[in-house]
mmCIF file of C-alpha atoms in Angstrom:
data_model
loop_
_atom_site.group_PDB
_atom_site.id
_atom_site.type_symbol
_atom_site.label_atom_id
_atom_site.label_comp_id
_atom_site.label_asym_id
_atom_site.label_seq_id
_atom_site.Cartn_x
_atom_site.Cartn_y
_atom_site.Cartn_z
ATOM 1 C CA MET A 1 0.000 0.000 0.000
ATOM 2 C CA LEU A 2 2.884 2.387 0.801
ATOM 3 C CA LYS A 3 4.493 1.751 -2.576
ATOM 4 C CA THR A 4 1.190 2.465 -4.320
ATOM 5 C CA MET A 5 0.783 5.746 -2.476
ATOM 6 C CA LEU A 6 4.311 6.762 -3.401
ATOM 7 C CA TRP A 7 3.786 6.000 -7.107
ATOM 8 C CA TRP A 8 0.355 7.641 -7.453
ATOM 9 C CA PRO A 9 1.498 11.328 -7.370
ATOM 10 C CA PHE A 10 4.150 10.552 -9.958
ATOM 11 C CA LEU A 11 1.620 8.847 -12.266
ATOM 12 C CA VAL A 12 -0.784 11.777 -11.960
ATOM 13 C CA LEU A 13 2.089 14.118 -12.713
ATOM 14 C CA VAL A 14 2.908 12.222 -15.888
ATOM 15 C CA LEU A 15 -0.695 12.117 -17.009
ATOM 16 C CA PHE A 16 -1.215 15.820 -16.479
ATOM 17 C CA ALA A 17 2.236 16.994 -17.494
ATOM 18 C CA SER A 18 2.417 15.306 -20.872
ATOM 19 C CA PRO A 19 -0.557 17.188 -22.399
ATOM 20 C CA ARG A 20 0.731 20.437 -20.959
ATOM 21 C CA LEU A 21 4.036 19.911 -22.722
ATOM 22 C CA VAL A 22 2.117 19.318 -25.932
ATOM 23 C CA ALA A 23 -0.050 22.358 -25.289
ATOM 24 C CA GLN A 24 3.009 24.585 -25.090
ATOM 25 C CA LYS A 25 3.934 23.527 -28.625
ATOM 26 C CA LYS A 26 0.574 23.214 -30.217
ATOM 27 C CA PHE A 27 0.870 26.436 -32.257
ATOM 28 C CA GLU A 28 4.327 25.575 -33.595
ATOM 29 C CA PHE A 29 2.989 24.492 -37.005
ATOM 30 C CA PRO A 30 4.670 26.526 -39.750
ATOM 31 C CA GLU A 31 2.873 24.611 -42.522
ATOM 32 C CA ALA A 32 -0.543 25.824 -41.320
ATOM 33 C CA VAL A 33 -2.631 27.715 -43.888
ATOM 34 C CA PRO A 34 -4.669 30.697 -42.699
ATOM 35 C CA GLY A 35 -8.405 30.137 -42.843
ATOM 36 C CA ARG A 36 -8.158 26.385 -42.240
ATOM 37 C CA CYS A 37 -8.671 24.470 -39.002
ATOM 38 C CA TYR A 38 -6.272 21.977 -37.500
ATOM 39 C CA VAL A 39 -6.161 19.696 -34.532
ATOM 40 C CA GLN A 40 -3.209 18.154 -32.818
ATOM 41 C CA CYS A 41 -3.700 14.369 -32.683
ATOM 42 C CA LEU A 42 -1.970 11.514 -31.014
ATOM 43 C CA VAL A 43 -1.161 9.055 -33.787
ATOM 44 C CA PRO A 44 -2.209 5.515 -32.802
ATOM 45 C CA ASP A 45 -0.421 2.357 -33.776
ATOM 46 C CA ARG A 46 -1.372 1.258 -37.278
ATOM 47 C CA TYR A 47 -2.158 -2.360 -37.921
ATOM 48 C CA GLU A 48 -3.053 -4.473 -40.903
ATOM 49 C CA LEU A 49 -4.875 -7.759 -41.065
ATOM 50 C CA VAL A 50 -2.695 -10.656 -42.144
ATOM 51 C CA SER A 51 -3.712 -14.276 -42.515
ATOM 52 C CA GLU A 52 -1.667 -16.940 -40.808
ATOM 53 C CA ASN A 53 -1.943 -20.688 -41.089
ATOM 54 C CA ILE A 54 -2.053 -22.502 -37.768
ATOM 55 C CA VAL A 55 -1.213 -26.206 -37.784
ATOM 56 C CA LEU A 56 -4.198 -28.213 -36.616
ATOM 57 C CA ARG A 57 -2.625 -31.535 -37.428
ATOM 58 C CA PRO A 58 1.033 -31.878 -38.424
ATOM 59 C CA GLU A 59 2.295 -33.875 -41.358
ATOM 60 C CA HIS A 60 2.096 -37.533 -40.444
ATOM 61 C CA ASP A 61 2.222 -41.090 -41.722
ATOM 62 C CA GLU A 62 -1.186 -42.714 -42.007
ATOM 63 C CA GLN A 63 -1.701 -46.452 -42.274
ATOM 64 C CA MET A 64 -3.964 -47.471 -45.130
ATOM 65 C CA ALA A 65 -5.535 -50.901 -45.554
ATOM 66 C CA MET A 66 -5.080 -51.970 -49.169
ATOM 67 C CA PRO A 67 -7.664 -54.532 -50.309
ATOM 68 C CA PRO A 68 -6.619 -57.814 -51.918
ATOM 69 C CA ARG A 69 -6.330 -57.786 -55.693
ATOM 70 C CA PHE A 70 -8.133 -60.317 -57.848
ATOM 71 C CA GLU A 71 -8.384 -61.030 -61.525
ATOM 72 C CA THR A 72 -11.464 -62.659 -63.026
ATOM 73 C CA ARG A 73 -10.646 -65.437 -65.443
ATOM 74 C CA ALA A 74 -12.654 -67.951 -67.446
ATOM 75 C CA ASP A 75 -12.254 -71.434 -66.004
ATOM 76 C CA SER A 76 -14.166 -74.695 -65.811
ATOM 77 C CA TYR A 77 -15.379 -77.177 -63.244
ATOM 78 C CA VAL A 78 -16.191 -80.896 -63.390
ATOM 79 C CA VAL A 79 -19.843 -81.696 -64.050
ATOM 80 C CA ARG A 80 -19.227 -85.425 -64.586
ATOM 81 C CA GLN A 81 -16.325 -87.292 -63.037
ATOM 82 C CA ALA A 82 -13.872 -89.323 -65.035
ATOM 83 C CA TYR A 83 -14.552 -93.030 -64.731
ATOM 84 C CA VAL A 84 -13.286 -96.431 -65.872
ATOM 85 C CA ARG A 85 -15.290 -98.111 -68.585
ATOM 86 C CA LEU A 86 -14.963 -101.930 -68.797
ATOM 87 C CA SER A 87 -15.342 -103.822 -72.056
ATOM 88 C CA PRO A 88 -15.347 -107.655 -72.167
ATOM 89 C CA ILE A 89 -13.113 -109.077 -74.875
ATOM 90 C CA GLY A 90 -13.861 -112.674 -75.862
ATOM 91 C CA PRO A 91 -11.286 -115.418 -76.506
ATOM 92 C CA GLU A 92 -9.743 -115.908 -79.909
ATOM 93 C CA TRP A 93 -9.586 -119.326 -81.532
ATOM 94 C CA ASP A 94 -7.748 -121.163 -84.234
ATOM 95 C CA GLU A 95 -9.286 -124.125 -86.051
ATOM 96 C CA GLU A 96 -7.394 -127.257 -87.066
ATOM 97 C CA GLU A 97 -8.112 -130.674 -88.550
ATOM 98 C CA VAL A 98 -7.194 -133.770 -86.605
ATOM 99 C CA ARG A 99 -6.923 -137.309 -88.069
ATOM 100 C CA LEU A 100 -7.615 -139.941 -85.487
ATOM 101 C CA LEU A 101 -6.706 -143.629 -86.025
ATOM 102 C CA ILE A 102 -9.927 -145.469 -85.453
ATOM 103 C CA SER A 103 -9.116 -148.995 -86.565
ATOM 104 C CA PRO A 104 -5.653 -150.341 -87.508
ATOM 105 C CA ALA A 105 -5.430 -152.513 -90.696
ATOM 106 C CA GLY A 106 -4.186 -155.529 -88.642
ATOM 107 C CA ARG A 107 -7.535 -155.701 -86.880
ATOM 108 C CA GLN A 108 -8.985 -157.228 -90.098
ATOM 109 C CA ALA A 109 -6.534 -160.128 -89.765
ATOM 110 C CA THR A 110 -6.696 -160.737 -86.022
ATOM 111 C CA PRO A 111 -9.728 -159.015 -84.442
ATOM 112 C CA SER A 112 -9.159 -160.653 -81.075
ATOM 113 C CA ALA A 113 -5.871 -158.816 -80.647
ATOM 114 C CA TYR A 114 -7.741 -155.534 -80.341
ATOM 115 C CA MET A 115 -10.168 -154.050 -77.917
ATOM 116 C CA ALA A 116 -12.574 -151.135 -78.261
ATOM 117 C CA VAL A 117 -11.886 -147.996 -76.158
ATOM 118 C CA GLN A 118 -13.868 -144.794 -75.925
ATOM 119 C CA ASP A 119 -12.065 -141.432 -76.003
ATOM 120 C CA THR A 120 -13.300 -137.916 -75.447
ATOM 121 C CA PHE A 121 -12.379 -135.583 -78.246
ATOM 122 C CA TRP A 122 -12.696 -131.916 -77.396
ATOM 123 C CA ILE A 123 -14.080 -129.992 -80.296
ATOM 124 C CA ARG A 124 -13.833 -126.807 -78.193
ATOM 125 C CA PRO A 125 -12.242 -126.837 -74.750
ATOM 126 C CA PRO A 126 -13.848 -125.041 -71.718
ATOM 127 C CA VAL A 127 -12.924 -121.371 -71.637
ATOM 128 C CA ARG A 128 -13.081 -118.452 -69.162
ATOM 129 C CA VAL A 129 -15.264 -115.554 -70.313
ATOM 130 C CA TYR A 130 -16.270 -112.201 -68.762
ATOM 131 C CA SER A 131 -19.281 -109.933 -68.523
ATOM 132 C CA VAL A 132 -19.293 -106.375 -67.116
ATOM 133 C CA THR A 133 -21.749 -104.089 -65.329
ATOM 134 C CA GLU A 134 -22.225 -100.366 -66.033
ATOM 135 C CA PRO A 135 -21.217 -97.845 -63.353
ATOM 136 C CA VAL A 136 -23.979 -96.461 -61.143
ATOM 137 C CA TRP A 137 -24.145 -92.664 -61.083
ATOM 138 C CA GLU A 138 -25.549 -90.146 -58.626
ATOM 139 C CA THR A 139 -26.018 -86.368 -58.886
ATOM 140 C CA VAL A 140 -24.821 -84.364 -55.892
ATOM 141 C CA GLN A 141 -24.534 -80.659 -55.093
ATOM 142 C CA GLU A 142 -20.844 -79.943 -54.851
ATOM 143 C CA ALA A 143 -19.121 -76.745 -53.661
ATOM 144 C CA VAL A 144 -17.161 -75.140 -56.481
ATOM 145 C CA GLU A 145 -14.641 -72.462 -55.484
ATOM 146 C CA VAL A 146 -15.125 -69.125 -57.236
ATOM 147 C CA GLU A 147 -12.876 -66.977 -55.003
ATOM 148 C CA PRO A 148 -9.814 -68.273 -53.148
ATOM 149 C CA ALA A 149 -9.096 -67.731 -49.467
ATOM 150 C CA HIS A 150 -7.095 -64.581 -48.888
ATOM 151 C CA GLN A 151 -5.655 -62.317 -46.238
ATOM 152 C CA LYS A 152 -7.391 -59.063 -45.447
ATOM 153 C CA VAL A 153 -6.115 -56.088 -43.486
ATOM 154 C CA GLU A 154 -8.251 -53.788 -41.371
ATOM 155 C CA VAL A 155 -7.066 -50.510 -39.900
ATOM 156 C CA LEU A 156 -9.145 -49.473 -36.927
ATOM 157 C CA PRO A 157 -10.150 -45.812 -37.016
ATOM 158 C CA VAL A 158 -7.981 -43.587 -34.879
ATOM 159 C CA LYS A 159 -9.748 -41.529 -32.270
ATOM 160 C CA TYR A 160 -8.844 -37.897 -31.710
ATOM 161 C CA ARG A 161 -9.189 -35.477 -28.861
ATOM 162 C CA TRP A 162 -9.897 -31.837 -29.592
ATOM 163 C CA GLU A 163 -7.314 -29.734 -27.796
ATOM 164 C CA PRO A 164 -7.976 -25.986 -27.505
ATOM 165 C CA GLN A 165 -5.107 -23.753 -28.579
ATOM 166 C CA PRO A 166 -5.318 -19.996 -28.056
ATOM 167 C CA VAL A 167 -3.882 -17.956 -30.922
ATOM 168 C CA MET A 168 -3.128 -14.272 -30.403
ATOM 169 C CA VAL A 169 -4.834 -12.333 -33.176
ATOM 170 C CA ARG A 170 -4.236 -8.860 -31.752
ATOM 171 C CA PRO A 171 -1.181 -8.017 -29.657
ATOM 172 C CA PRO A 172 -1.482 -5.916 -26.509
ATOM 173 C CA SER A 173 -1.316 -2.169 -27.110
ATOM 174 C CA ARG A 174 -1.393 1.162 -25.329
ATOM 175 C CA ARG A 175 -3.197 4.348 -26.240
ATOM 176 C CA TRP A 176 -3.923 7.726 -24.707
ATOM 177 C CA ILE A 177 -7.524 8.597 -23.888
ATOM 178 C CA ARG A 178 -8.606 12.157 -23.170
ATOM 179 C CA LYS A 179 -10.819 12.492 -20.122
ATOM 180 C CA LYS A 180 -12.837 15.382 -18.753
ATOM 181 C CA PRO A 181 -10.785 18.332 -17.460
ATOM 182 C CA ASP A 182 -9.853 18.395 -13.834
ATOM 183 C CA LYS A 183 -12.356 20.546 -11.923
ATOM 184 C CA GLY A 184 -9.588 21.857 -9.737
ATOM 185 C CA CYS A 185 -7.682 23.332 -12.668
ATOM 186 C CA LEU A 186 -8.023 27.151 -12.776
ATOM 187 C CA ASP A 187 -6.185 27.705 -16.087
ATOM 188 C CA ALA A 188 -7.935 30.087 -18.477
ATOM 189 C CA ASP A 189 -7.314 27.659 -21.366
ATOM 190 C CA PRO A 190 -9.419 24.511 -20.840
ATOM 191 C CA ASP A 191 -6.999 22.480 -23.002
ATOM 192 C CA ASN A 192 -4.319 23.049 -20.408
ATOM 193 C CA CYS A 193 -6.553 21.277 -17.869
ATOM 194 C CA ALA A 194 -7.119 18.180 -20.022
ATOM 195 C CA VAL A 195 -6.520 14.813 -18.384
ATOM 196 C CA TRP A 196 -4.917 12.136 -20.547
ATOM 197 C CA CYS A 197 -4.968 8.506 -19.404
ATOM 198 C CA LEU A 198 -2.762 5.755 -20.790
ATOM 199 C CA ILE A 199 -4.998 2.763 -21.435
ATOM 200 C CA GLU A 200 -3.512 -0.684 -22.015
ATOM 201 C CA THR A 201 -5.573 -2.892 -24.284
ATOM 202 C CA PRO A 202 -4.956 -6.577 -23.553
ATOM 203 C CA ALA A 203 -4.133 -9.003 -26.294
ATOM 204 C CA GLN A 204 -7.018 -10.686 -28.082
ATOM 205 C CA TYR A 205 -6.988 -14.414 -28.654
ATOM 206 C CA GLN A 206 -8.911 -16.732 -30.910
ATOM 207 C CA THR A 207 -9.295 -20.302 -29.768
ATOM 208 C CA ILE A 208 -8.785 -22.981 -32.363
ATOM 209 C CA TYR A 209 -9.025 -26.680 -31.776
ATOM 210 C CA ARG A 210 -6.425 -29.094 -33.016
ATOM 211 C CA GLN A 211 -6.677 -32.851 -33.151
ATOM 212 C CA GLU A 212 -4.533 -34.986 -30.878
ATOM 213 C CA PRO A 213 -4.564 -38.745 -31.597
ATOM 214 C CA VAL A 214 -5.472 -40.907 -28.600
ATOM 215 C CA GLY A 215 -5.243 -44.327 -30.261
ATOM 216 C CA CYS A 216 -7.911 -46.675 -31.496
ATOM 217 C CA ASP A 217 -10.618 -48.754 -29.883
ATOM 218 C CA SER A 218 -8.631 -51.885 -29.047
ATOM 219 C CA GLU A 219 -6.834 -53.537 -26.150
ATOM 220 C CA ASP A 220 -3.637 -51.835 -27.224
ATOM 221 C CA PRO A 221 -4.512 -48.297 -28.388
ATOM 222 C CA ASP A 222 -1.273 -48.139 -30.381
ATOM 223 C CA ASP A 223 -1.989 -51.359 -32.290
ATOM 224 C CA CYS A 224 -4.666 -50.406 -34.789
ATOM 225 C CA VAL A 225 -3.997 -53.033 -37.477
ATOM 226 C CA ARG A 226 -5.822 -56.336 -37.744
ATOM 227 C CA TYR A 227 -4.930 -59.218 -40.065
ATOM 228 C CA PHE A 228 -7.421 -61.996 -40.720
ATOM 229 C CA MET A 229 -8.054 -64.690 -43.285
ATOM 230 C CA VAL A 230 -11.180 -64.631 -45.395
ATOM 231 C CA PRO A 231 -12.360 -68.143 -46.333
ATOM 232 C CA ALA A 232 -12.827 -69.116 -49.923
ATOM 233 C CA LYS A 233 -16.155 -68.435 -51.574
ATOM 234 C CA THR A 234 -17.975 -71.338 -53.190
ATOM 235 C CA VAL A 235 -21.178 -71.950 -55.099
ATOM 236 C CA LEU A 236 -23.150 -75.194 -55.243
ATOM 237 C CA LYS A 237 -23.217 -76.911 -58.621
ATOM 238 C CA PRO A 238 -24.803 -80.238 -59.631
ATOM 239 C CA VAL A 239 -22.059 -82.794 -60.279
ATOM 240 C CA GLU A 240 -22.423 -86.407 -61.477
ATOM 241 C CA ARG A 241 -20.121 -88.804 -59.703
ATOM 242 C CA VAL A 242 -19.725 -92.588 -59.611
ATOM 243 C CA LYS A 243 -21.639 -94.204 -56.806
ATOM 244 C CA GLU A 244 -20.671 -97.762 -57.781
ATOM 245 C CA PRO A 245 -17.904 -98.423 -60.303
ATOM 246 C CA ALA A 246 -18.273 -100.887 -63.147
ATOM 247 C CA ARG A 247 -17.481 -104.513 -62.244
ATOM 248 C CA ALA A 248 -16.204 -107.487 -64.243
ATOM 249 C CA LEU A 249 -17.967 -110.846 -63.756
ATOM 250 C CA GLU A 250 -16.051 -114.019 -64.594
ATOM 251 C CA ARG A 251 -17.557 -117.360 -65.593
ATOM 252 C CA THR A 252 -16.386 -120.532 -67.292
ATOM 253 C CA GLU A 253 -18.066 -121.451 -70.531
ATOM 254 C CA PRO A 254 -18.244 -125.241 -70.942
ATOM 255 C CA GLY A 255 -16.481 -126.857 -73.872
ATOM 256 C CA ALA A 256 -17.876 -129.094 -76.637
ATOM 257 C CA PHE A 257 -16.658 -132.659 -77.065
ATOM 258 C CA GLN A 258 -17.403 -135.817 -78.981
ATOM 259 C CA LEU A 259 -17.071 -139.398 -77.745
ATOM 260 C CA ILE A 260 -15.095 -141.517 -80.196
ATOM 261 C CA THR A 261 -14.744 -145.323 -80.180
ATOM 262 C CA ARG A 262 -11.427 -146.614 -81.492
ATOM 263 C CA TRP A 263 -9.613 -149.927 -81.512
ATOM 264 C CA GLN A 264 -6.264 -150.505 -79.887
ATOM 265 C CA LEU A 265 -4.070 -153.546 -79.168
ATOM 266 C CA ARG A 266 -4.737 -155.427 -76.069
ATOM 267 C CA PRO A 267 -1.961 -155.350 -73.536
ATOM 268 C CA GLY A 268 0.663 -157.980 -74.380
ATOM 269 C CA GLU A 269 -0.478 -158.374 -77.972
ATOM 270 C CA SER A 270 1.738 -157.739 -80.984
ATOM 271 C CA GLU A 271 0.657 -155.766 -83.967
ATOM 272 C CA PRO A 272 -0.480 -158.286 -86.564
ATOM 273 C CA PRO A 273 0.417 -157.704 -90.174
ATOM 274 C CA ALA A 274 -2.201 -156.050 -92.291
ATOM 275 C CA PRO A 275 -3.928 -158.177 -94.874
ATOM 276 C CA PRO A 276 -3.168 -157.334 -98.441
ATOM 277 C CA GLY A 277 -5.140 -154.391 -99.673
ATOM 278 C CA VAL A 278 -6.363 -153.344 -96.226
ATOM 279 C CA GLN A 279 -5.379 -149.940 -94.814
ATOM 280 C CA ASP A 280 -5.715 -148.231 -91.454
ATOM 281 C CA GLU A 281 -9.065 -146.533 -90.887
ATOM 282 C CA TYR A 282 -8.965 -142.863 -89.848
ATOM 283 C CA LEU A 283 -11.567 -140.328 -88.655
ATOM 284 C CA THR A 284 -10.970 -136.703 -89.616
ATOM 285 C CA LEU A 285 -12.377 -134.105 -87.160
ATOM 286 C CA ARG A 286 -12.107 -130.302 -86.784
ATOM 287 C CA ARG A 287 -11.489 -128.682 -83.420
ATOM 288 C CA ARG A 288 -10.929 -125.159 -82.046
ATOM 289 C CA VAL A 289 -7.644 -124.347 -80.360
ATOM 290 C CA LEU A 290 -7.480 -121.385 -77.929
ATOM 291 C CA ARG A 291 -5.111 -118.800 -79.310
ATOM 292 C CA ARG A 292 -5.814 -115.990 -76.778
ATOM 293 C CA GLU A 293 -7.746 -116.059 -73.566
ATOM 294 C CA ALA A 294 -10.627 -113.696 -72.878
ATOM 295 C CA TYR A 295 -9.930 -110.542 -70.850
ATOM 296 C CA VAL A 296 -11.537 -107.292 -69.676
ATOM 297 C CA LYS A 297 -10.450 -104.051 -71.310
ATOM 298 C CA ALA A 298 -10.419 -100.966 -69.021
ATOM 299 C CA ASP A 299 -10.619 -97.492 -70.591
ATOM 300 C CA THR A 300 -10.600 -94.210 -68.674
ATOM 301 C CA VAL A 301 -13.377 -91.913 -69.837
ATOM 302 C CA PRO A 302 -12.315 -88.272 -69.273
ATOM 303 C CA ALA A 303 -14.313 -85.927 -67.081
ATOM 304 C CA VAL A 304 -16.877 -83.530 -68.513
ATOM 305 C CA TYR A 305 -16.409 -79.824 -67.743
ATOM 306 C CA ALA A 306 -18.615 -76.724 -67.788
ATOM 307 C CA PRO A 307 -17.426 -73.079 -67.990
ATOM 308 C CA ILE A 308 -17.328 -70.855 -64.905
ATOM 309 C CA GLN A 309 -15.885 -67.463 -63.944
ATOM 310 C CA ARG A 310 -13.319 -67.603 -61.139
ATOM 311 C CA LYS A 311 -11.415 -64.920 -59.251
ATOM 312 C CA VAL A 312 -7.686 -65.508 -59.168
ATOM 313 C CA LEU A 313 -5.739 -63.977 -56.274
ATOM 314 C CA ILE A 314 -3.074 -61.552 -57.481
ATOM 315 C CA SER A 315 -1.998 -60.231 -54.074
ATOM 316 C CA HIS A 316 -3.203 -60.476 -50.496
ATOM 317 C CA GLY A 317 -4.467 -57.473 -48.594
ATOM 318 C CA MET A 318 -1.577 -55.440 -47.272
ATOM 319 C CA LEU A 319 -0.730 -52.448 -45.142
ATOM 320 C CA GLU A 320 0.513 -49.291 -46.797
ATOM 321 C CA GLU A 321 1.772 -46.110 -45.182
ATOM 322 C CA ARG A 322 1.113 -42.791 -46.862
ATOM 323 C CA ARG A 323 2.516 -39.419 -45.991
ATOM 324 C CA MET A 324 -0.432 -37.180 -45.232
ATOM 325 C CA PRO A 325 -0.077 -33.406 -45.524
ATOM 326 C CA ALA A 326 -0.545 -31.141 -42.569
ATOM 327 C CA GLU A 327 -3.953 -29.619 -41.891
ATOM 328 C CA TYR A 328 -4.208 -25.917 -41.204
ATOM 329 C CA ALA A 329 -6.676 -23.356 -39.962
ATOM 330 C CA THR A 330 -6.387 -19.805 -41.266
ATOM 331 C CA VAL A 331 -6.755 -17.006 -38.741
ATOM 332 C CA LEU A 332 -6.642 -13.252 -39.275
ATOM 333 C CA LYS A 333 -4.137 -11.402 -37.104
ATOM 334 C CA ARG A 334 -3.554 -7.714 -36.570
ATOM 335 C CA LYS A 335 0.049 -6.964 -37.419
ATOM 336 C CA LEU A 336 1.703 -3.733 -36.329
ATOM 337 C CA VAL A 337 2.971 -1.999 -39.446
ATOM 338 C CA ALA A 338 3.544 1.520 -38.085
ATOM 339 C CA PRO A 339 3.991 2.316 -34.397
ATOM 340 C CA GLY A 340 2.199 5.403 -33.093
ATOM 341 C CA GLY A 341 2.462 7.246 -29.827
ATOM 342 C CA TYR A 342 3.473 10.636 -31.261
ATOM 343 C CA TRP A 343 1.584 13.871 -31.917
ATOM 344 C CA VAL A 344 0.858 15.322 -35.331
ATOM 345 C CA TRP A 345 -1.207 18.118 -36.759
ATOM 346 C CA ARG A 346 -4.038 17.228 -39.081
ATOM 347 C CA GLU A 347 -6.628 19.282 -40.844
ATOM 348 C CA VAL A 348 -10.243 19.044 -39.719
ATOM 349 C CA PHE A 349 -13.428 20.719 -40.820
ATOM 350 C CA CYS A 350 -13.981 24.152 -39.378
ATOM 351 C CA GLU A 351 -17.260 24.985 -37.670
ATOM 352 C CA GLU A 352 -18.548 26.646 -40.839
ATOM 353 C CA LYS A 353 -17.781 23.496 -42.885
ATOM 354 C CA ILE A 354 -19.284 21.209 -40.255
ATOM 355 C CA ALA A 355 -22.483 23.236 -40.440
ATOM 356 C CA GLN A 356 -22.623 22.426 -44.154
ATOM 357 C CA LEU A 357 -22.136 18.668 -43.627
ATOM 358 C CA ASN A 358 -25.056 16.292 -43.589
ATOM 359 C CA ILE A 359 -24.800 15.135 -39.973
ATOM 360 C CA ARG A 360 -27.859 12.909 -40.446
ATOM 361 C CA GLN A 361 -26.018 11.004 -43.174
ATOM 362 C CA ILE A 362 -23.021 10.573 -40.869
ATOM 363 C CA GLN A 363 -25.258 9.344 -38.040
ATOM 364 C CA GLU A 364 -26.967 6.862 -40.379
ATOM 365 C CA ALA A 365 -23.613 5.521 -41.604
ATOM 366 C CA LEU A 366 -22.433 5.089 -38.010
ATOM 367 C CA LYS A 367 -25.697 3.430 -37.011
ATOM 368 C CA VAL A 368 -25.545 0.952 -39.884
ATOM 369 C CA ARG A 369 -22.058 -0.028 -38.721
ATOM 370 C CA GLY A 370 -23.227 -0.421 -35.124
ATOM 371 C CA TYR A 371 -21.431 2.556 -33.599
ATOM 372 C CA TYR A 372 -24.274 5.018 -33.092
ATOM 373 C CA LYS A 373 -27.269 4.103 -30.927
ATOM 374 C CA GLY A 374 -28.970 7.521 -30.626
ATOM 375 C CA ARG A 375 -31.590 9.391 -32.629
ATOM 376 C CA ILE A 376 -30.985 10.480 -36.203
ATOM 377 C CA ASP A 377 -31.430 14.193 -35.502
ATOM 378 C CA GLY A 378 -28.611 15.826 -37.501
ATOM 379 C CA VAL A 379 -26.949 17.247 -34.360
ATOM 380 C CA LEU A 380 -23.212 16.753 -33.794
ATOM 381 C CA ASN A 381 -23.649 16.065 -30.083
ATOM 382 C CA GLU A 382 -21.453 14.207 -27.598
ATOM 383 C CA GLN A 383 -23.059 10.845 -28.441
ATOM 384 C CA THR A 384 -22.318 11.364 -32.126
ATOM 385 C CA ARG A 385 -18.720 12.421 -31.412
ATOM 386 C CA ALA A 386 -18.270 9.351 -29.159
ATOM 387 C CA ALA A 387 -19.478 7.122 -32.007
ATOM 388 C CA ILE A 388 -17.094 8.887 -34.413
ATOM 389 C CA SER A 389 -14.220 8.398 -31.967
ATOM 390 C CA GLN A 390 -14.987 4.680 -31.552
ATOM 391 C CA PHE A 391 -15.211 4.242 -35.321
ATOM 392 C CA GLN A 392 -11.877 6.035 -35.771
ATOM 393 C CA LEU A 393 -10.271 3.893 -33.084
ATOM 394 C CA GLU A 394 -11.306 0.605 -34.654
ATOM 395 C CA ASN A 395 -10.335 1.716 -38.160
ATOM 396 C CA ASP A 396 -6.815 2.913 -37.290
ATOM 397 C CA LEU A 397 -7.742 6.597 -37.612
ATOM 398 C CA PRO A 398 -6.826 9.360 -35.150
ATOM 399 C CA ALA A 399 -9.478 8.781 -32.496
ATOM 400 C CA ASP A 400 -10.356 12.286 -31.297
ATOM 401 C CA GLY A 401 -13.976 12.519 -32.411
ATOM 402 C CA ASN A 402 -13.246 15.261 -34.941
ATOM 403 C CA LEU A 403 -14.502 15.067 -38.491
ATOM 404 C CA ASP A 404 -11.914 14.955 -41.231
ATOM 405 C CA ILE A 405 -11.795 13.779 -44.821
ATOM 406 C CA GLU A 406 -10.262 10.380 -43.931
ATOM 407 C CA THR A 407 -13.099 9.637 -41.512
ATOM 408 C CA LEU A 408 -15.775 10.594 -44.054
ATOM 409 C CA LEU A 409 -14.167 8.459 -46.755
ATOM 410 C CA ALA A 410 -13.979 5.512 -44.335
ATOM 411 C CA LEU A 411 -17.718 5.959 -43.727
ATOM 412 C CA GLY A 412 -18.353 5.985 -47.459
ATOM 413 C CA ILE A 413 -19.309 9.676 -47.519
ATOM 414 C CA SER A 414 -17.727 12.073 -49.975
ATOM 415 C CA GLY A 415 -16.670 15.349 -48.338
#
């Protein structure tokens, strides 16, 4: 409290002394033209609006799930299985003539030396032959693959948290504000009693929100990639397949024979001489001799196919990282381009000129812009001057409430 009391007289001295120093010099203006009116103004800082890009999200690598690549090709599938077809092949024969001795010539001389015997003569011997059965078929619905199994990649969406970030769009500044004269001042010139206060305007901030990644919705927030296998896709198609294969049946075909009676020497007897003019008696027969046995021929009948469109896997799903550009938000900032804080002379309208101005038009222009709240009465009163001063302040014009050409032009009014 003591320090504050010690500083207060000095601050008041500065506030009152500075305008007095200016007042002592206010007529030192050699460039002034007689008949015109001037006012000494404190030049404010001059700013301009500049746009600045604020990083909302920096450049980063983003994981992208690339889908598997397929190629559709014309193919075929089995509609009837291959099978073994059996064909019975019969035996092959040769024929020959056989001369059998039935009665020797000596039997005519000595019949008692011979005895009759009965032989079996095979005209065709027994033979093995085959018969076959046809295969038994059935029609079933069979799964036919049209898309192979493949790996797929899924990248879980990353969640973000919106973090507020204040951005200064107008730096802090100071300006002098003229207050009402001190009532205790007894100077004949009211301007010498003016009170000037140094006002500090705090910085203005605009809040933007940037995205901060917080991971994905999984057990491990940093592991956002999932790999899984997709089973093959199939369609049901009718397919004929062998239920029972063909079979070969074997049997023996009986032969054909003929019983023949012939004469032969009795045991212990000698062959008697043949009487003159008598010859041996023969029987000529034909018989079949097996040249090749019967067998079963097996042939493979190829499968029957039908056309179908299949997807052929070119590459599995994979993970790809892409460099993503930064994301920005554009804000408008007030940039100091010319510092103020010094006094200058500037020309203003004299009372005679002000009387000629359309004050109603000025009040309407200020009201449209939200500076003037009073009545449109055409009177340059304190409320109108306060609105002019506020307009000048926010448009980087000397904010003293006086009318000059720059202020009129800024209001869109030609002087």
